[in-house]
Coordinates of C-alpha atoms and ligand atoms in Angstrom, one line a residue:
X135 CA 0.0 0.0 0.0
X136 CA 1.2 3.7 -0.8
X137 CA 3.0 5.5 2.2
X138 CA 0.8 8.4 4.4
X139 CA -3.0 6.6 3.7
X140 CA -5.2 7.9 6.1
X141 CA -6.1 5.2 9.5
X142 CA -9.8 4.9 7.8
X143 CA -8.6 3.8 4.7
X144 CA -6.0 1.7 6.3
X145 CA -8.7 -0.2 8.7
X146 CA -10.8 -0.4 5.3
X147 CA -8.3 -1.9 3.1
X148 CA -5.0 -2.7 4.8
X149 CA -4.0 -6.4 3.3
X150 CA -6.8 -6.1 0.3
X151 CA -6.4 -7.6 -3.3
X152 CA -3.2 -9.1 -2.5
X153 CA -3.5 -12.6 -2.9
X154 CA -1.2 -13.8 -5.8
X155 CA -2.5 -17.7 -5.6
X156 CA -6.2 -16.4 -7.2
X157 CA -6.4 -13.0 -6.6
X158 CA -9.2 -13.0 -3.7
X159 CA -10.2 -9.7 -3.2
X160 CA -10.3 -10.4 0.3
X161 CA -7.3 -12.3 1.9
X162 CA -7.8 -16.1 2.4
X163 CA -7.6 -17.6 5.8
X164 CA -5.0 -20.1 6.5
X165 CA -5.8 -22.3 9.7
X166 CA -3.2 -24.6 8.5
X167 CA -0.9 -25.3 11.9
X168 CA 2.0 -26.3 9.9
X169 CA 3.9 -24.8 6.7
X170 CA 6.0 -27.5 3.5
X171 CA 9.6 -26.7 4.1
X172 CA 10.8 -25.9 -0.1
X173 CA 13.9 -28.1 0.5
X174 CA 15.8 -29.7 3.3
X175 CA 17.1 -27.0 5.8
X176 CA 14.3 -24.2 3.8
X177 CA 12.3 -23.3 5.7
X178 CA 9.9 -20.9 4.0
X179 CA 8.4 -18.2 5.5
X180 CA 6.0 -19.6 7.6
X181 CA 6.9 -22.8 9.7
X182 CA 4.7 -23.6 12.5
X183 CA 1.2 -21.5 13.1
X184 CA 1.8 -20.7 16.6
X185 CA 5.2 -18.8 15.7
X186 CA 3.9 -17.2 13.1
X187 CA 0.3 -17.1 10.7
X188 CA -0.1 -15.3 7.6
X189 CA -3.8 -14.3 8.8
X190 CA -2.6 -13.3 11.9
X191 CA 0.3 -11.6 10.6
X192 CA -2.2 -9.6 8.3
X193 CA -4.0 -8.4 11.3
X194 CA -1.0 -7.6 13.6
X195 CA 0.5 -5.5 10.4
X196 CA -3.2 -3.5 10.2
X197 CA -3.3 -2.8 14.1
X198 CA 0.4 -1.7 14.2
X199 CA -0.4 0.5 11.4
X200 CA -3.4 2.2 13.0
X201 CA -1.7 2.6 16.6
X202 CA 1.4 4.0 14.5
X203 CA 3.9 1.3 16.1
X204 CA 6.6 -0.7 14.5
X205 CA 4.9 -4.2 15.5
X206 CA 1.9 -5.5 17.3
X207 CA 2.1 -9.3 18.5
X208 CA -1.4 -11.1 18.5
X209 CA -2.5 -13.0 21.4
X210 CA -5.4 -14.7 22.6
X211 CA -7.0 -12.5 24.7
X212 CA -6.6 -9.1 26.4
X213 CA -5.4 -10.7 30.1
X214 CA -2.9 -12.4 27.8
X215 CA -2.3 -9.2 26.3
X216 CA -1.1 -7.5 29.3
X217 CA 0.4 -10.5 30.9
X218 CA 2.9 -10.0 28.2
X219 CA 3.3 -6.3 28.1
X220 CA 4.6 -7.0 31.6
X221 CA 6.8 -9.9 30.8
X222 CA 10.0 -8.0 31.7
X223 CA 9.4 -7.5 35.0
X224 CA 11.3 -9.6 37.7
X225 CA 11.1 -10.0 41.1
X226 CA 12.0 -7.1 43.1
X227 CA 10.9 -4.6 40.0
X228 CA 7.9 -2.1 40.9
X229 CA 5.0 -1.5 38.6
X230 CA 2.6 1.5 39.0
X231 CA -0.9 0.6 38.3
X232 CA -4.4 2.4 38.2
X233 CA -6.4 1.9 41.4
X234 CA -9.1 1.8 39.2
X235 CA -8.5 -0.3 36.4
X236 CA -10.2 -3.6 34.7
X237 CA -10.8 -6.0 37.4
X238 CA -8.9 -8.9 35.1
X239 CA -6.4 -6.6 35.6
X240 CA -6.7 -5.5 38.9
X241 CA -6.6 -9.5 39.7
X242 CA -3.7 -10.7 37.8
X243 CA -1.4 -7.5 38.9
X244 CA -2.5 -8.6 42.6
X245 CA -1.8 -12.1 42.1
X246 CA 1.2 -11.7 40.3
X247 CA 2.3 -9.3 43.4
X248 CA 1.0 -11.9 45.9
X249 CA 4.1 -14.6 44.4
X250 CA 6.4 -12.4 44.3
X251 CA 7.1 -11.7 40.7
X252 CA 7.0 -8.3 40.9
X253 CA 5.5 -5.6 43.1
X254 CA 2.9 -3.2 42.4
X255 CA 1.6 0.4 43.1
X256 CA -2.0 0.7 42.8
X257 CA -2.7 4.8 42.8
X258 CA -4.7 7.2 41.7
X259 CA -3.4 8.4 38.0
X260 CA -5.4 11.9 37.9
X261 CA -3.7 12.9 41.6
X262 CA -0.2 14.0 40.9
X263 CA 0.9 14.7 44.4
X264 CA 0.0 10.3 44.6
X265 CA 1.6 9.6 41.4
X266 CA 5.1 11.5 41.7
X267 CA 5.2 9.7 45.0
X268 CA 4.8 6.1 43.7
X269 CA 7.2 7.3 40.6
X270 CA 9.8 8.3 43.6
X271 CA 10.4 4.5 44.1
X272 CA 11.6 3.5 40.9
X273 CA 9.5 1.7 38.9
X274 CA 10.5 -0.5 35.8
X275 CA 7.5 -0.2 34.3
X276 CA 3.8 2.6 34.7
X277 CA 0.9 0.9 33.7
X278 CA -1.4 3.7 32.4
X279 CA -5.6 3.1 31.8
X280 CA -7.4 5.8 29.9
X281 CA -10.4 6.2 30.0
X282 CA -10.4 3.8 33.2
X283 CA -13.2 1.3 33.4
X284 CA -15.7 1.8 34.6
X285 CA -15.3 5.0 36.2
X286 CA -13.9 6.7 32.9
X287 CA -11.3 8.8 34.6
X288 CA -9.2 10.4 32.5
X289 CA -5.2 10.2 32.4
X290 CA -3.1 12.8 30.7
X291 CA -0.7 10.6 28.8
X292 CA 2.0 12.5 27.5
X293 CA 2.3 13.9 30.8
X294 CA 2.2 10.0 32.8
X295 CA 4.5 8.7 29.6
X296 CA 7.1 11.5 30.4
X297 CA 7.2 11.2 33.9
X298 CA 7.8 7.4 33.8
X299 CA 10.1 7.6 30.9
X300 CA 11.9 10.2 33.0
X301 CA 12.4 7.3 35.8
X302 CA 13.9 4.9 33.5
X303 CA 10.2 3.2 33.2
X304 CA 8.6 1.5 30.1
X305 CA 5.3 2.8 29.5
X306 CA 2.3 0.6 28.6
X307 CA -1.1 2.4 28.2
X308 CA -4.3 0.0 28.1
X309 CA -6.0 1.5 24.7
X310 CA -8.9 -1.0 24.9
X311 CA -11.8 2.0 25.7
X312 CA -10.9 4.2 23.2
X313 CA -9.4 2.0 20.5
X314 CA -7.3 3.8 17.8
X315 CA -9.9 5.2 16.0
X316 CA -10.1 8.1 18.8
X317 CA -6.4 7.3 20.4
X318 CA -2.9 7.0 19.8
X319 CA -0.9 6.6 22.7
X320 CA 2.6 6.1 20.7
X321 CA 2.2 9.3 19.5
X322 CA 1.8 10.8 22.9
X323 CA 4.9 8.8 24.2
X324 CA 4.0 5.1 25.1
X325 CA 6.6 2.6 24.5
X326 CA 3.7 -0.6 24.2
X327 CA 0.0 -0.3 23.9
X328 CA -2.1 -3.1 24.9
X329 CA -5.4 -4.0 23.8
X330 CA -8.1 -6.5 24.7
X331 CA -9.1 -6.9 20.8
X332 CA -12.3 -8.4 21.9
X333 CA -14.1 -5.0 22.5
X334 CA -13.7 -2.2 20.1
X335 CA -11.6 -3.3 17.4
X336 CA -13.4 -6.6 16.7
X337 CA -16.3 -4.6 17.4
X338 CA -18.7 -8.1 17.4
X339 CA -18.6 -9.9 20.8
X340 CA -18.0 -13.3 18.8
X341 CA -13.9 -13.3 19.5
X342 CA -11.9 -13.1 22.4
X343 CA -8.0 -11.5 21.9
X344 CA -6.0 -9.7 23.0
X345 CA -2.8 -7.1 21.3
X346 CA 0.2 -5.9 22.4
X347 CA 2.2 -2.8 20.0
X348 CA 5.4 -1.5 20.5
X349 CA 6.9 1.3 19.6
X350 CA 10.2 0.0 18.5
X351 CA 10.3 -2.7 16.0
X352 CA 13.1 -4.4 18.7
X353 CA 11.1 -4.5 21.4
X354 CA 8.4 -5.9 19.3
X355 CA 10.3 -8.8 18.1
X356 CA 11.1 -9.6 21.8
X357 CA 7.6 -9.6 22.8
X358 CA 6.9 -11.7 19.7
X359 CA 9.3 -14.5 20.5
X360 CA 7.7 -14.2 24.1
X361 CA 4.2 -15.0 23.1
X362 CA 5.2 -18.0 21.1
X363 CA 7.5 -19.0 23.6
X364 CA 5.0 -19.4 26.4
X365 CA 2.1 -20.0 23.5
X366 CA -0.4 -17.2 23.9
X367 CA -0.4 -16.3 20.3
X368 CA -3.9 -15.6 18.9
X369 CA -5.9 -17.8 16.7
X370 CA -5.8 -17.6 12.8
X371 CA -9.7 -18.0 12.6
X372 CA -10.1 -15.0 15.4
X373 CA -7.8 -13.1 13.5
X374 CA -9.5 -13.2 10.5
X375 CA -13.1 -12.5 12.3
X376 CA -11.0 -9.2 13.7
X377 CA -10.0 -8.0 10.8
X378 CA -13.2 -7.9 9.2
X379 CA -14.0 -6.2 12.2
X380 CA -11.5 -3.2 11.9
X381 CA -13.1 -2.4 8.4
X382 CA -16.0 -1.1 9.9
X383 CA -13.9 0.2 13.2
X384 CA -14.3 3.9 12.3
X385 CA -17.7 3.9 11.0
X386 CA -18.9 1.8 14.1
X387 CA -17.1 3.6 17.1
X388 CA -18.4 7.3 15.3
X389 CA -22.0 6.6 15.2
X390 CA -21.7 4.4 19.0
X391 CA -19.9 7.5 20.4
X392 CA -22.5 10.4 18.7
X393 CA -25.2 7.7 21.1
X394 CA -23.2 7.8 23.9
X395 CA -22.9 11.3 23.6
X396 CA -26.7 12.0 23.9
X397 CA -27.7 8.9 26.4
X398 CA -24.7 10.7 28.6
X399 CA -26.5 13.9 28.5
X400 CA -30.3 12.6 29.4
X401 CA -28.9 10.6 32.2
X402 CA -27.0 13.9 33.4
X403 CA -30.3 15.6 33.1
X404 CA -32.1 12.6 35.3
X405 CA -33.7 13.2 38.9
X406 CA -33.1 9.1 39.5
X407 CA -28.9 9.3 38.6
X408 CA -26.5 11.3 41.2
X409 CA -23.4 11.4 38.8
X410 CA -22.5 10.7 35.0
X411 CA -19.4 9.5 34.3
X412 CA -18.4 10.4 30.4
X413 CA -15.4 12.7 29.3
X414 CA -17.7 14.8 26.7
X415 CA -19.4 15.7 29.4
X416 CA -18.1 19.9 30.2
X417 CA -18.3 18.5 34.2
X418 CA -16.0 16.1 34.1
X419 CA -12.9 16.6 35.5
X420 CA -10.8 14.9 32.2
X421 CA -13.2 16.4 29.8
X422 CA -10.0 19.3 28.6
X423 CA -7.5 16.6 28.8
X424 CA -10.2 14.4 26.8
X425 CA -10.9 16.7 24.3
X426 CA -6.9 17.2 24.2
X427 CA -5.2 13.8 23.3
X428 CA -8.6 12.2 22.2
X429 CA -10.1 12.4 18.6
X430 CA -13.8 12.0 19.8
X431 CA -15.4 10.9 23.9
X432 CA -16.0 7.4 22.9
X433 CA -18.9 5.1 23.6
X434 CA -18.4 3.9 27.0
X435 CA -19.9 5.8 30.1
X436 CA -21.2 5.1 33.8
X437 CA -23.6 6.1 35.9
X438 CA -24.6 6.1 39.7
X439 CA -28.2 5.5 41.0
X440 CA -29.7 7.5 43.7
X441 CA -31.1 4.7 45.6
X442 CA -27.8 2.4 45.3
X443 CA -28.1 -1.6 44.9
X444 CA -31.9 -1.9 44.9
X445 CA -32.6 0.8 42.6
X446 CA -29.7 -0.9 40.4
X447 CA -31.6 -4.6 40.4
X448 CA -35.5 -2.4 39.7
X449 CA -33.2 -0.8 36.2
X450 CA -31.7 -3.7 35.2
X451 CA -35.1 -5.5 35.3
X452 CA -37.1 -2.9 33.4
X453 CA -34.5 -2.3 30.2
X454 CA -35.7 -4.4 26.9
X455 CA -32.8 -3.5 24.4
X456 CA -29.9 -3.0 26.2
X457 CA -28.9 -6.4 27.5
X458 CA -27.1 -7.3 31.0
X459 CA -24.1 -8.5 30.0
X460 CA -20.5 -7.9 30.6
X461 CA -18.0 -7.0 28.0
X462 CA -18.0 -3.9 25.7
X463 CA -17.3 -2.8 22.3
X464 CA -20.1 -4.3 20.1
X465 CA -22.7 -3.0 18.0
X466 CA -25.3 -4.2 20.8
X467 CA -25.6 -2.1 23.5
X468 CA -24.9 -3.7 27.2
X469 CA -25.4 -2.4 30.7
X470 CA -22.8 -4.1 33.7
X471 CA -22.7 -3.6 37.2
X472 CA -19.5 -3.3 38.2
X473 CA -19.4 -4.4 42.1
X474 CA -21.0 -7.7 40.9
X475 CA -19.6 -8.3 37.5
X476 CA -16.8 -7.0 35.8
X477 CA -15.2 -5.8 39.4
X478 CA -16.7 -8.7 41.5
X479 CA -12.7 -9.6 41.3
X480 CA -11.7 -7.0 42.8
X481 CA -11.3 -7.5 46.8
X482 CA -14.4 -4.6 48.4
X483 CA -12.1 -2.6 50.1
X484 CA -10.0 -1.9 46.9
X485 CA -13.0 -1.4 45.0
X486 CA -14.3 1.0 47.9
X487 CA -10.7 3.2 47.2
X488 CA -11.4 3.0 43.5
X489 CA -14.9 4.5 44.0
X490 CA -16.7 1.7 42.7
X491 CA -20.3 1.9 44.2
X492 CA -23.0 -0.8 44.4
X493 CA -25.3 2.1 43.0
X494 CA -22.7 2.3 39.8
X495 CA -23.6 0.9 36.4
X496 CA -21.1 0.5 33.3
X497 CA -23.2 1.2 29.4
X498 CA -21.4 0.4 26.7
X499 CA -23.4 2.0 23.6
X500 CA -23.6 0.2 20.5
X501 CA -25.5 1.2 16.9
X502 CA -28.8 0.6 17.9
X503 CA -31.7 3.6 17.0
X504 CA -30.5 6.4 19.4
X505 CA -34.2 6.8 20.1
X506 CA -34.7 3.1 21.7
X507 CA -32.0 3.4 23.7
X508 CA -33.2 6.7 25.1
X509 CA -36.6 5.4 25.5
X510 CA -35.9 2.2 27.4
X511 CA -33.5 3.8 29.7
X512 CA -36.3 6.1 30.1
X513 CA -38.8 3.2 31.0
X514 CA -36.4 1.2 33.4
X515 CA -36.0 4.6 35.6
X516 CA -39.4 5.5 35.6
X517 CA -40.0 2.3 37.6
X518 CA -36.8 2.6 39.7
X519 CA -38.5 6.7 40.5
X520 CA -42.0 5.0 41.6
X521 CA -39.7 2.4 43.6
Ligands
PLP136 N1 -8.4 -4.2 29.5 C1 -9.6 -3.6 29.6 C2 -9.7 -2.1 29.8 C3 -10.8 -4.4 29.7 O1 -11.9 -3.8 29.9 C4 -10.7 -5.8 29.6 C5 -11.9 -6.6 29.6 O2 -13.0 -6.2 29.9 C6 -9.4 -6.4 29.4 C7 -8.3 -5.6 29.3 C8 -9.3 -7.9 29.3 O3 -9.6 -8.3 28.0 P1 -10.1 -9.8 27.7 O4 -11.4 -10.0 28.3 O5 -10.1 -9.8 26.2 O6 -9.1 -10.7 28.3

């Protein structure tokens, strides 16, 4: 493909019309494990599948394309994802976490911790008096989330990139929310991105995966050798059901964000909702820094009931189109509760210092009819007002 495209026309076409066995428009799969050495001692270029895949391959070149890095290594989900992004530390080396991050991730930092294969900061990432502190001791690698899930705070990355970098630290930003249709954190100063594949970019709830991209092409090709190494490399059939994902990535995460946008607004507006979480919102503390280093608010928001945990249980039962579910990214929309699902990980007193409420509920927006969404939010909290 010609140098300079633009990242739409790369997610639309990166990899297209270039198959030289029949000329398929749209590139074969190849689920074969194994590749015909050409001679004794020839290897070709593909050996063994979980070293390396064509299909995969094709999708690892798209994503490091769109994230602007020098190579992404695929891998079967996001936990794997950041398990690997990680990979350098030893024992002994700190890593500064968010307090307030996935709970997967929240679990396997704390586990990790727990057996002594490295040690870990959880703090605070928007309070900089917290942040330079953990920074003073040293760490080897800052683990950045933004916007956090689910309570969408917002972390000014060049600034958190710098600052580790300026510590000797590697710096490893969690891009899953936003995807790179709205950010890049290369470009603002990360040294690896990480991505749970299954949410935005795949954009379909049908694959789980999981990406890690690096800056430099070197560090890449570590990584790379890592994953197939320990065998966490993705699967050529997922890869191909993610790559026809990204050519709709744009298109998708636009019209999901402009719904977010307005379901964000009416539940601001509600009598039944204390507090909205969602960067395009003026009131929220990240919203400058949002608008900053992000190229649009994204399609992920939360919300906190008035009447906590009861009030949550009389929504949930009242909604018909957006489904309880957990998981994000697809063109369905789906509403979470956090203390009991996607944080139910989390141990309650570190999900109390994260802020995570029982009255909090995650929505992640998808392409339904702005309208129905708006309306059956509408229903579920007339019923939680009459109580
Ligand atoms: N990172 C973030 C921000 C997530 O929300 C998730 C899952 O919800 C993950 C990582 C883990 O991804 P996976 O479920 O693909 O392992």
């Amino acid at each position: 493909m010609p140098e300079g495209l633009d990242a739409r026309t790369i997610a639309a076409t990166n990899g297209v019309a270039q198959d030289t066995s029949f000329g398929a428009v749209i590139a074969p799969i190849h689920l074969s494990t194994t590749f015909k050495f050409p001679a004794f001692e020839q290897p070709g270029p593909y050996d063994y599948s979980r070293l390396g895949n064509p299909t995969r391959d094709q999708l690892a070149d798209t994503i490091a394309k769109l994230e602007g890095g020098a190579r992404a290594v695929m891998v079967s989900s996001g936990m794997a994802a950041l398990d690997l992004a990680l990979s350098s530390l030893c024992p002994g080396d700190l890593l500064v976490a968010p307090h307030d991050c996935y709970g997967g991730t929240h679990r396997l930092l704390s586990l990790r911790g727990a057996r002594g294969q490295y040690r870990v900061i959880f703090v605070d990432q928007t309070d900089e008096a917290a942040l330079a502190a953990a920074l003073a001791h040293k760490p080897k690698v800052v683990l950045v989330e933004t916007p956090s899930n689910p309570l969408m705070r917002v972390v000014d990355v060049r600034r958190v990139t710098g600052q580790a970098k300026a510590v000797g630290a590697l710096a490893v930003v969690d891009n899953t929310f936003l995807s790179p249709a709205l950010q890049q954190p290369i470009a603002l100063g990360a040294d690896l991105v990480v991505h749970s594949t299954t949410k935005f970019l795949n954009g379909h709830s049908d694959v789980i995966g999981g990406a890690v991209i690096a800056a430099e092409a070197a560090v890449g090709d570590e990584l790379a050798a890592w994953a197939n190494t320990i065998g966490v490399t993705g699967s050529p059939l997922d890869a191909y059901l993610t790559l026809r994902g990204i050519r709709t990535l744009f298109v998708r995460v636009e019209r999901q964000q402009q719904n977010a946008g307005q379901l964000a607004a009416f539940l601001d507006a509600h009598p039944a909702v204390s507090r909205v979480h969602y960067p395009g919102l003026e009131s929220h503390p990240g919203h400058a820094i949002a608008r900053a280093q992000q190229a649009g608010f994204g399609a992920m928001l939360s919300f906190e009931l008035v009447g906590g945990r009861a009030a949550v249980k009389t929504l949930v039962e009242n909604l018909q189109v957006f489904t309880l579910a957990e998981s994000l990214g697809g063109v369905e929309s789906l509403i979470a509760h956090p203390p009991t699902m996607t944080h139910a990980a989390m141990d309650p007193e570190a999900r109390a210092i994260a802020g995570i409420t029982d009255g909090l509920l995650r929505l992640s927006i998808g392409l339904e009819a702005v309208d129905d969404l708006l309306a059956d939010l509408s229903r579920g909290l007339k019923a939680v007002t009459r109580g």
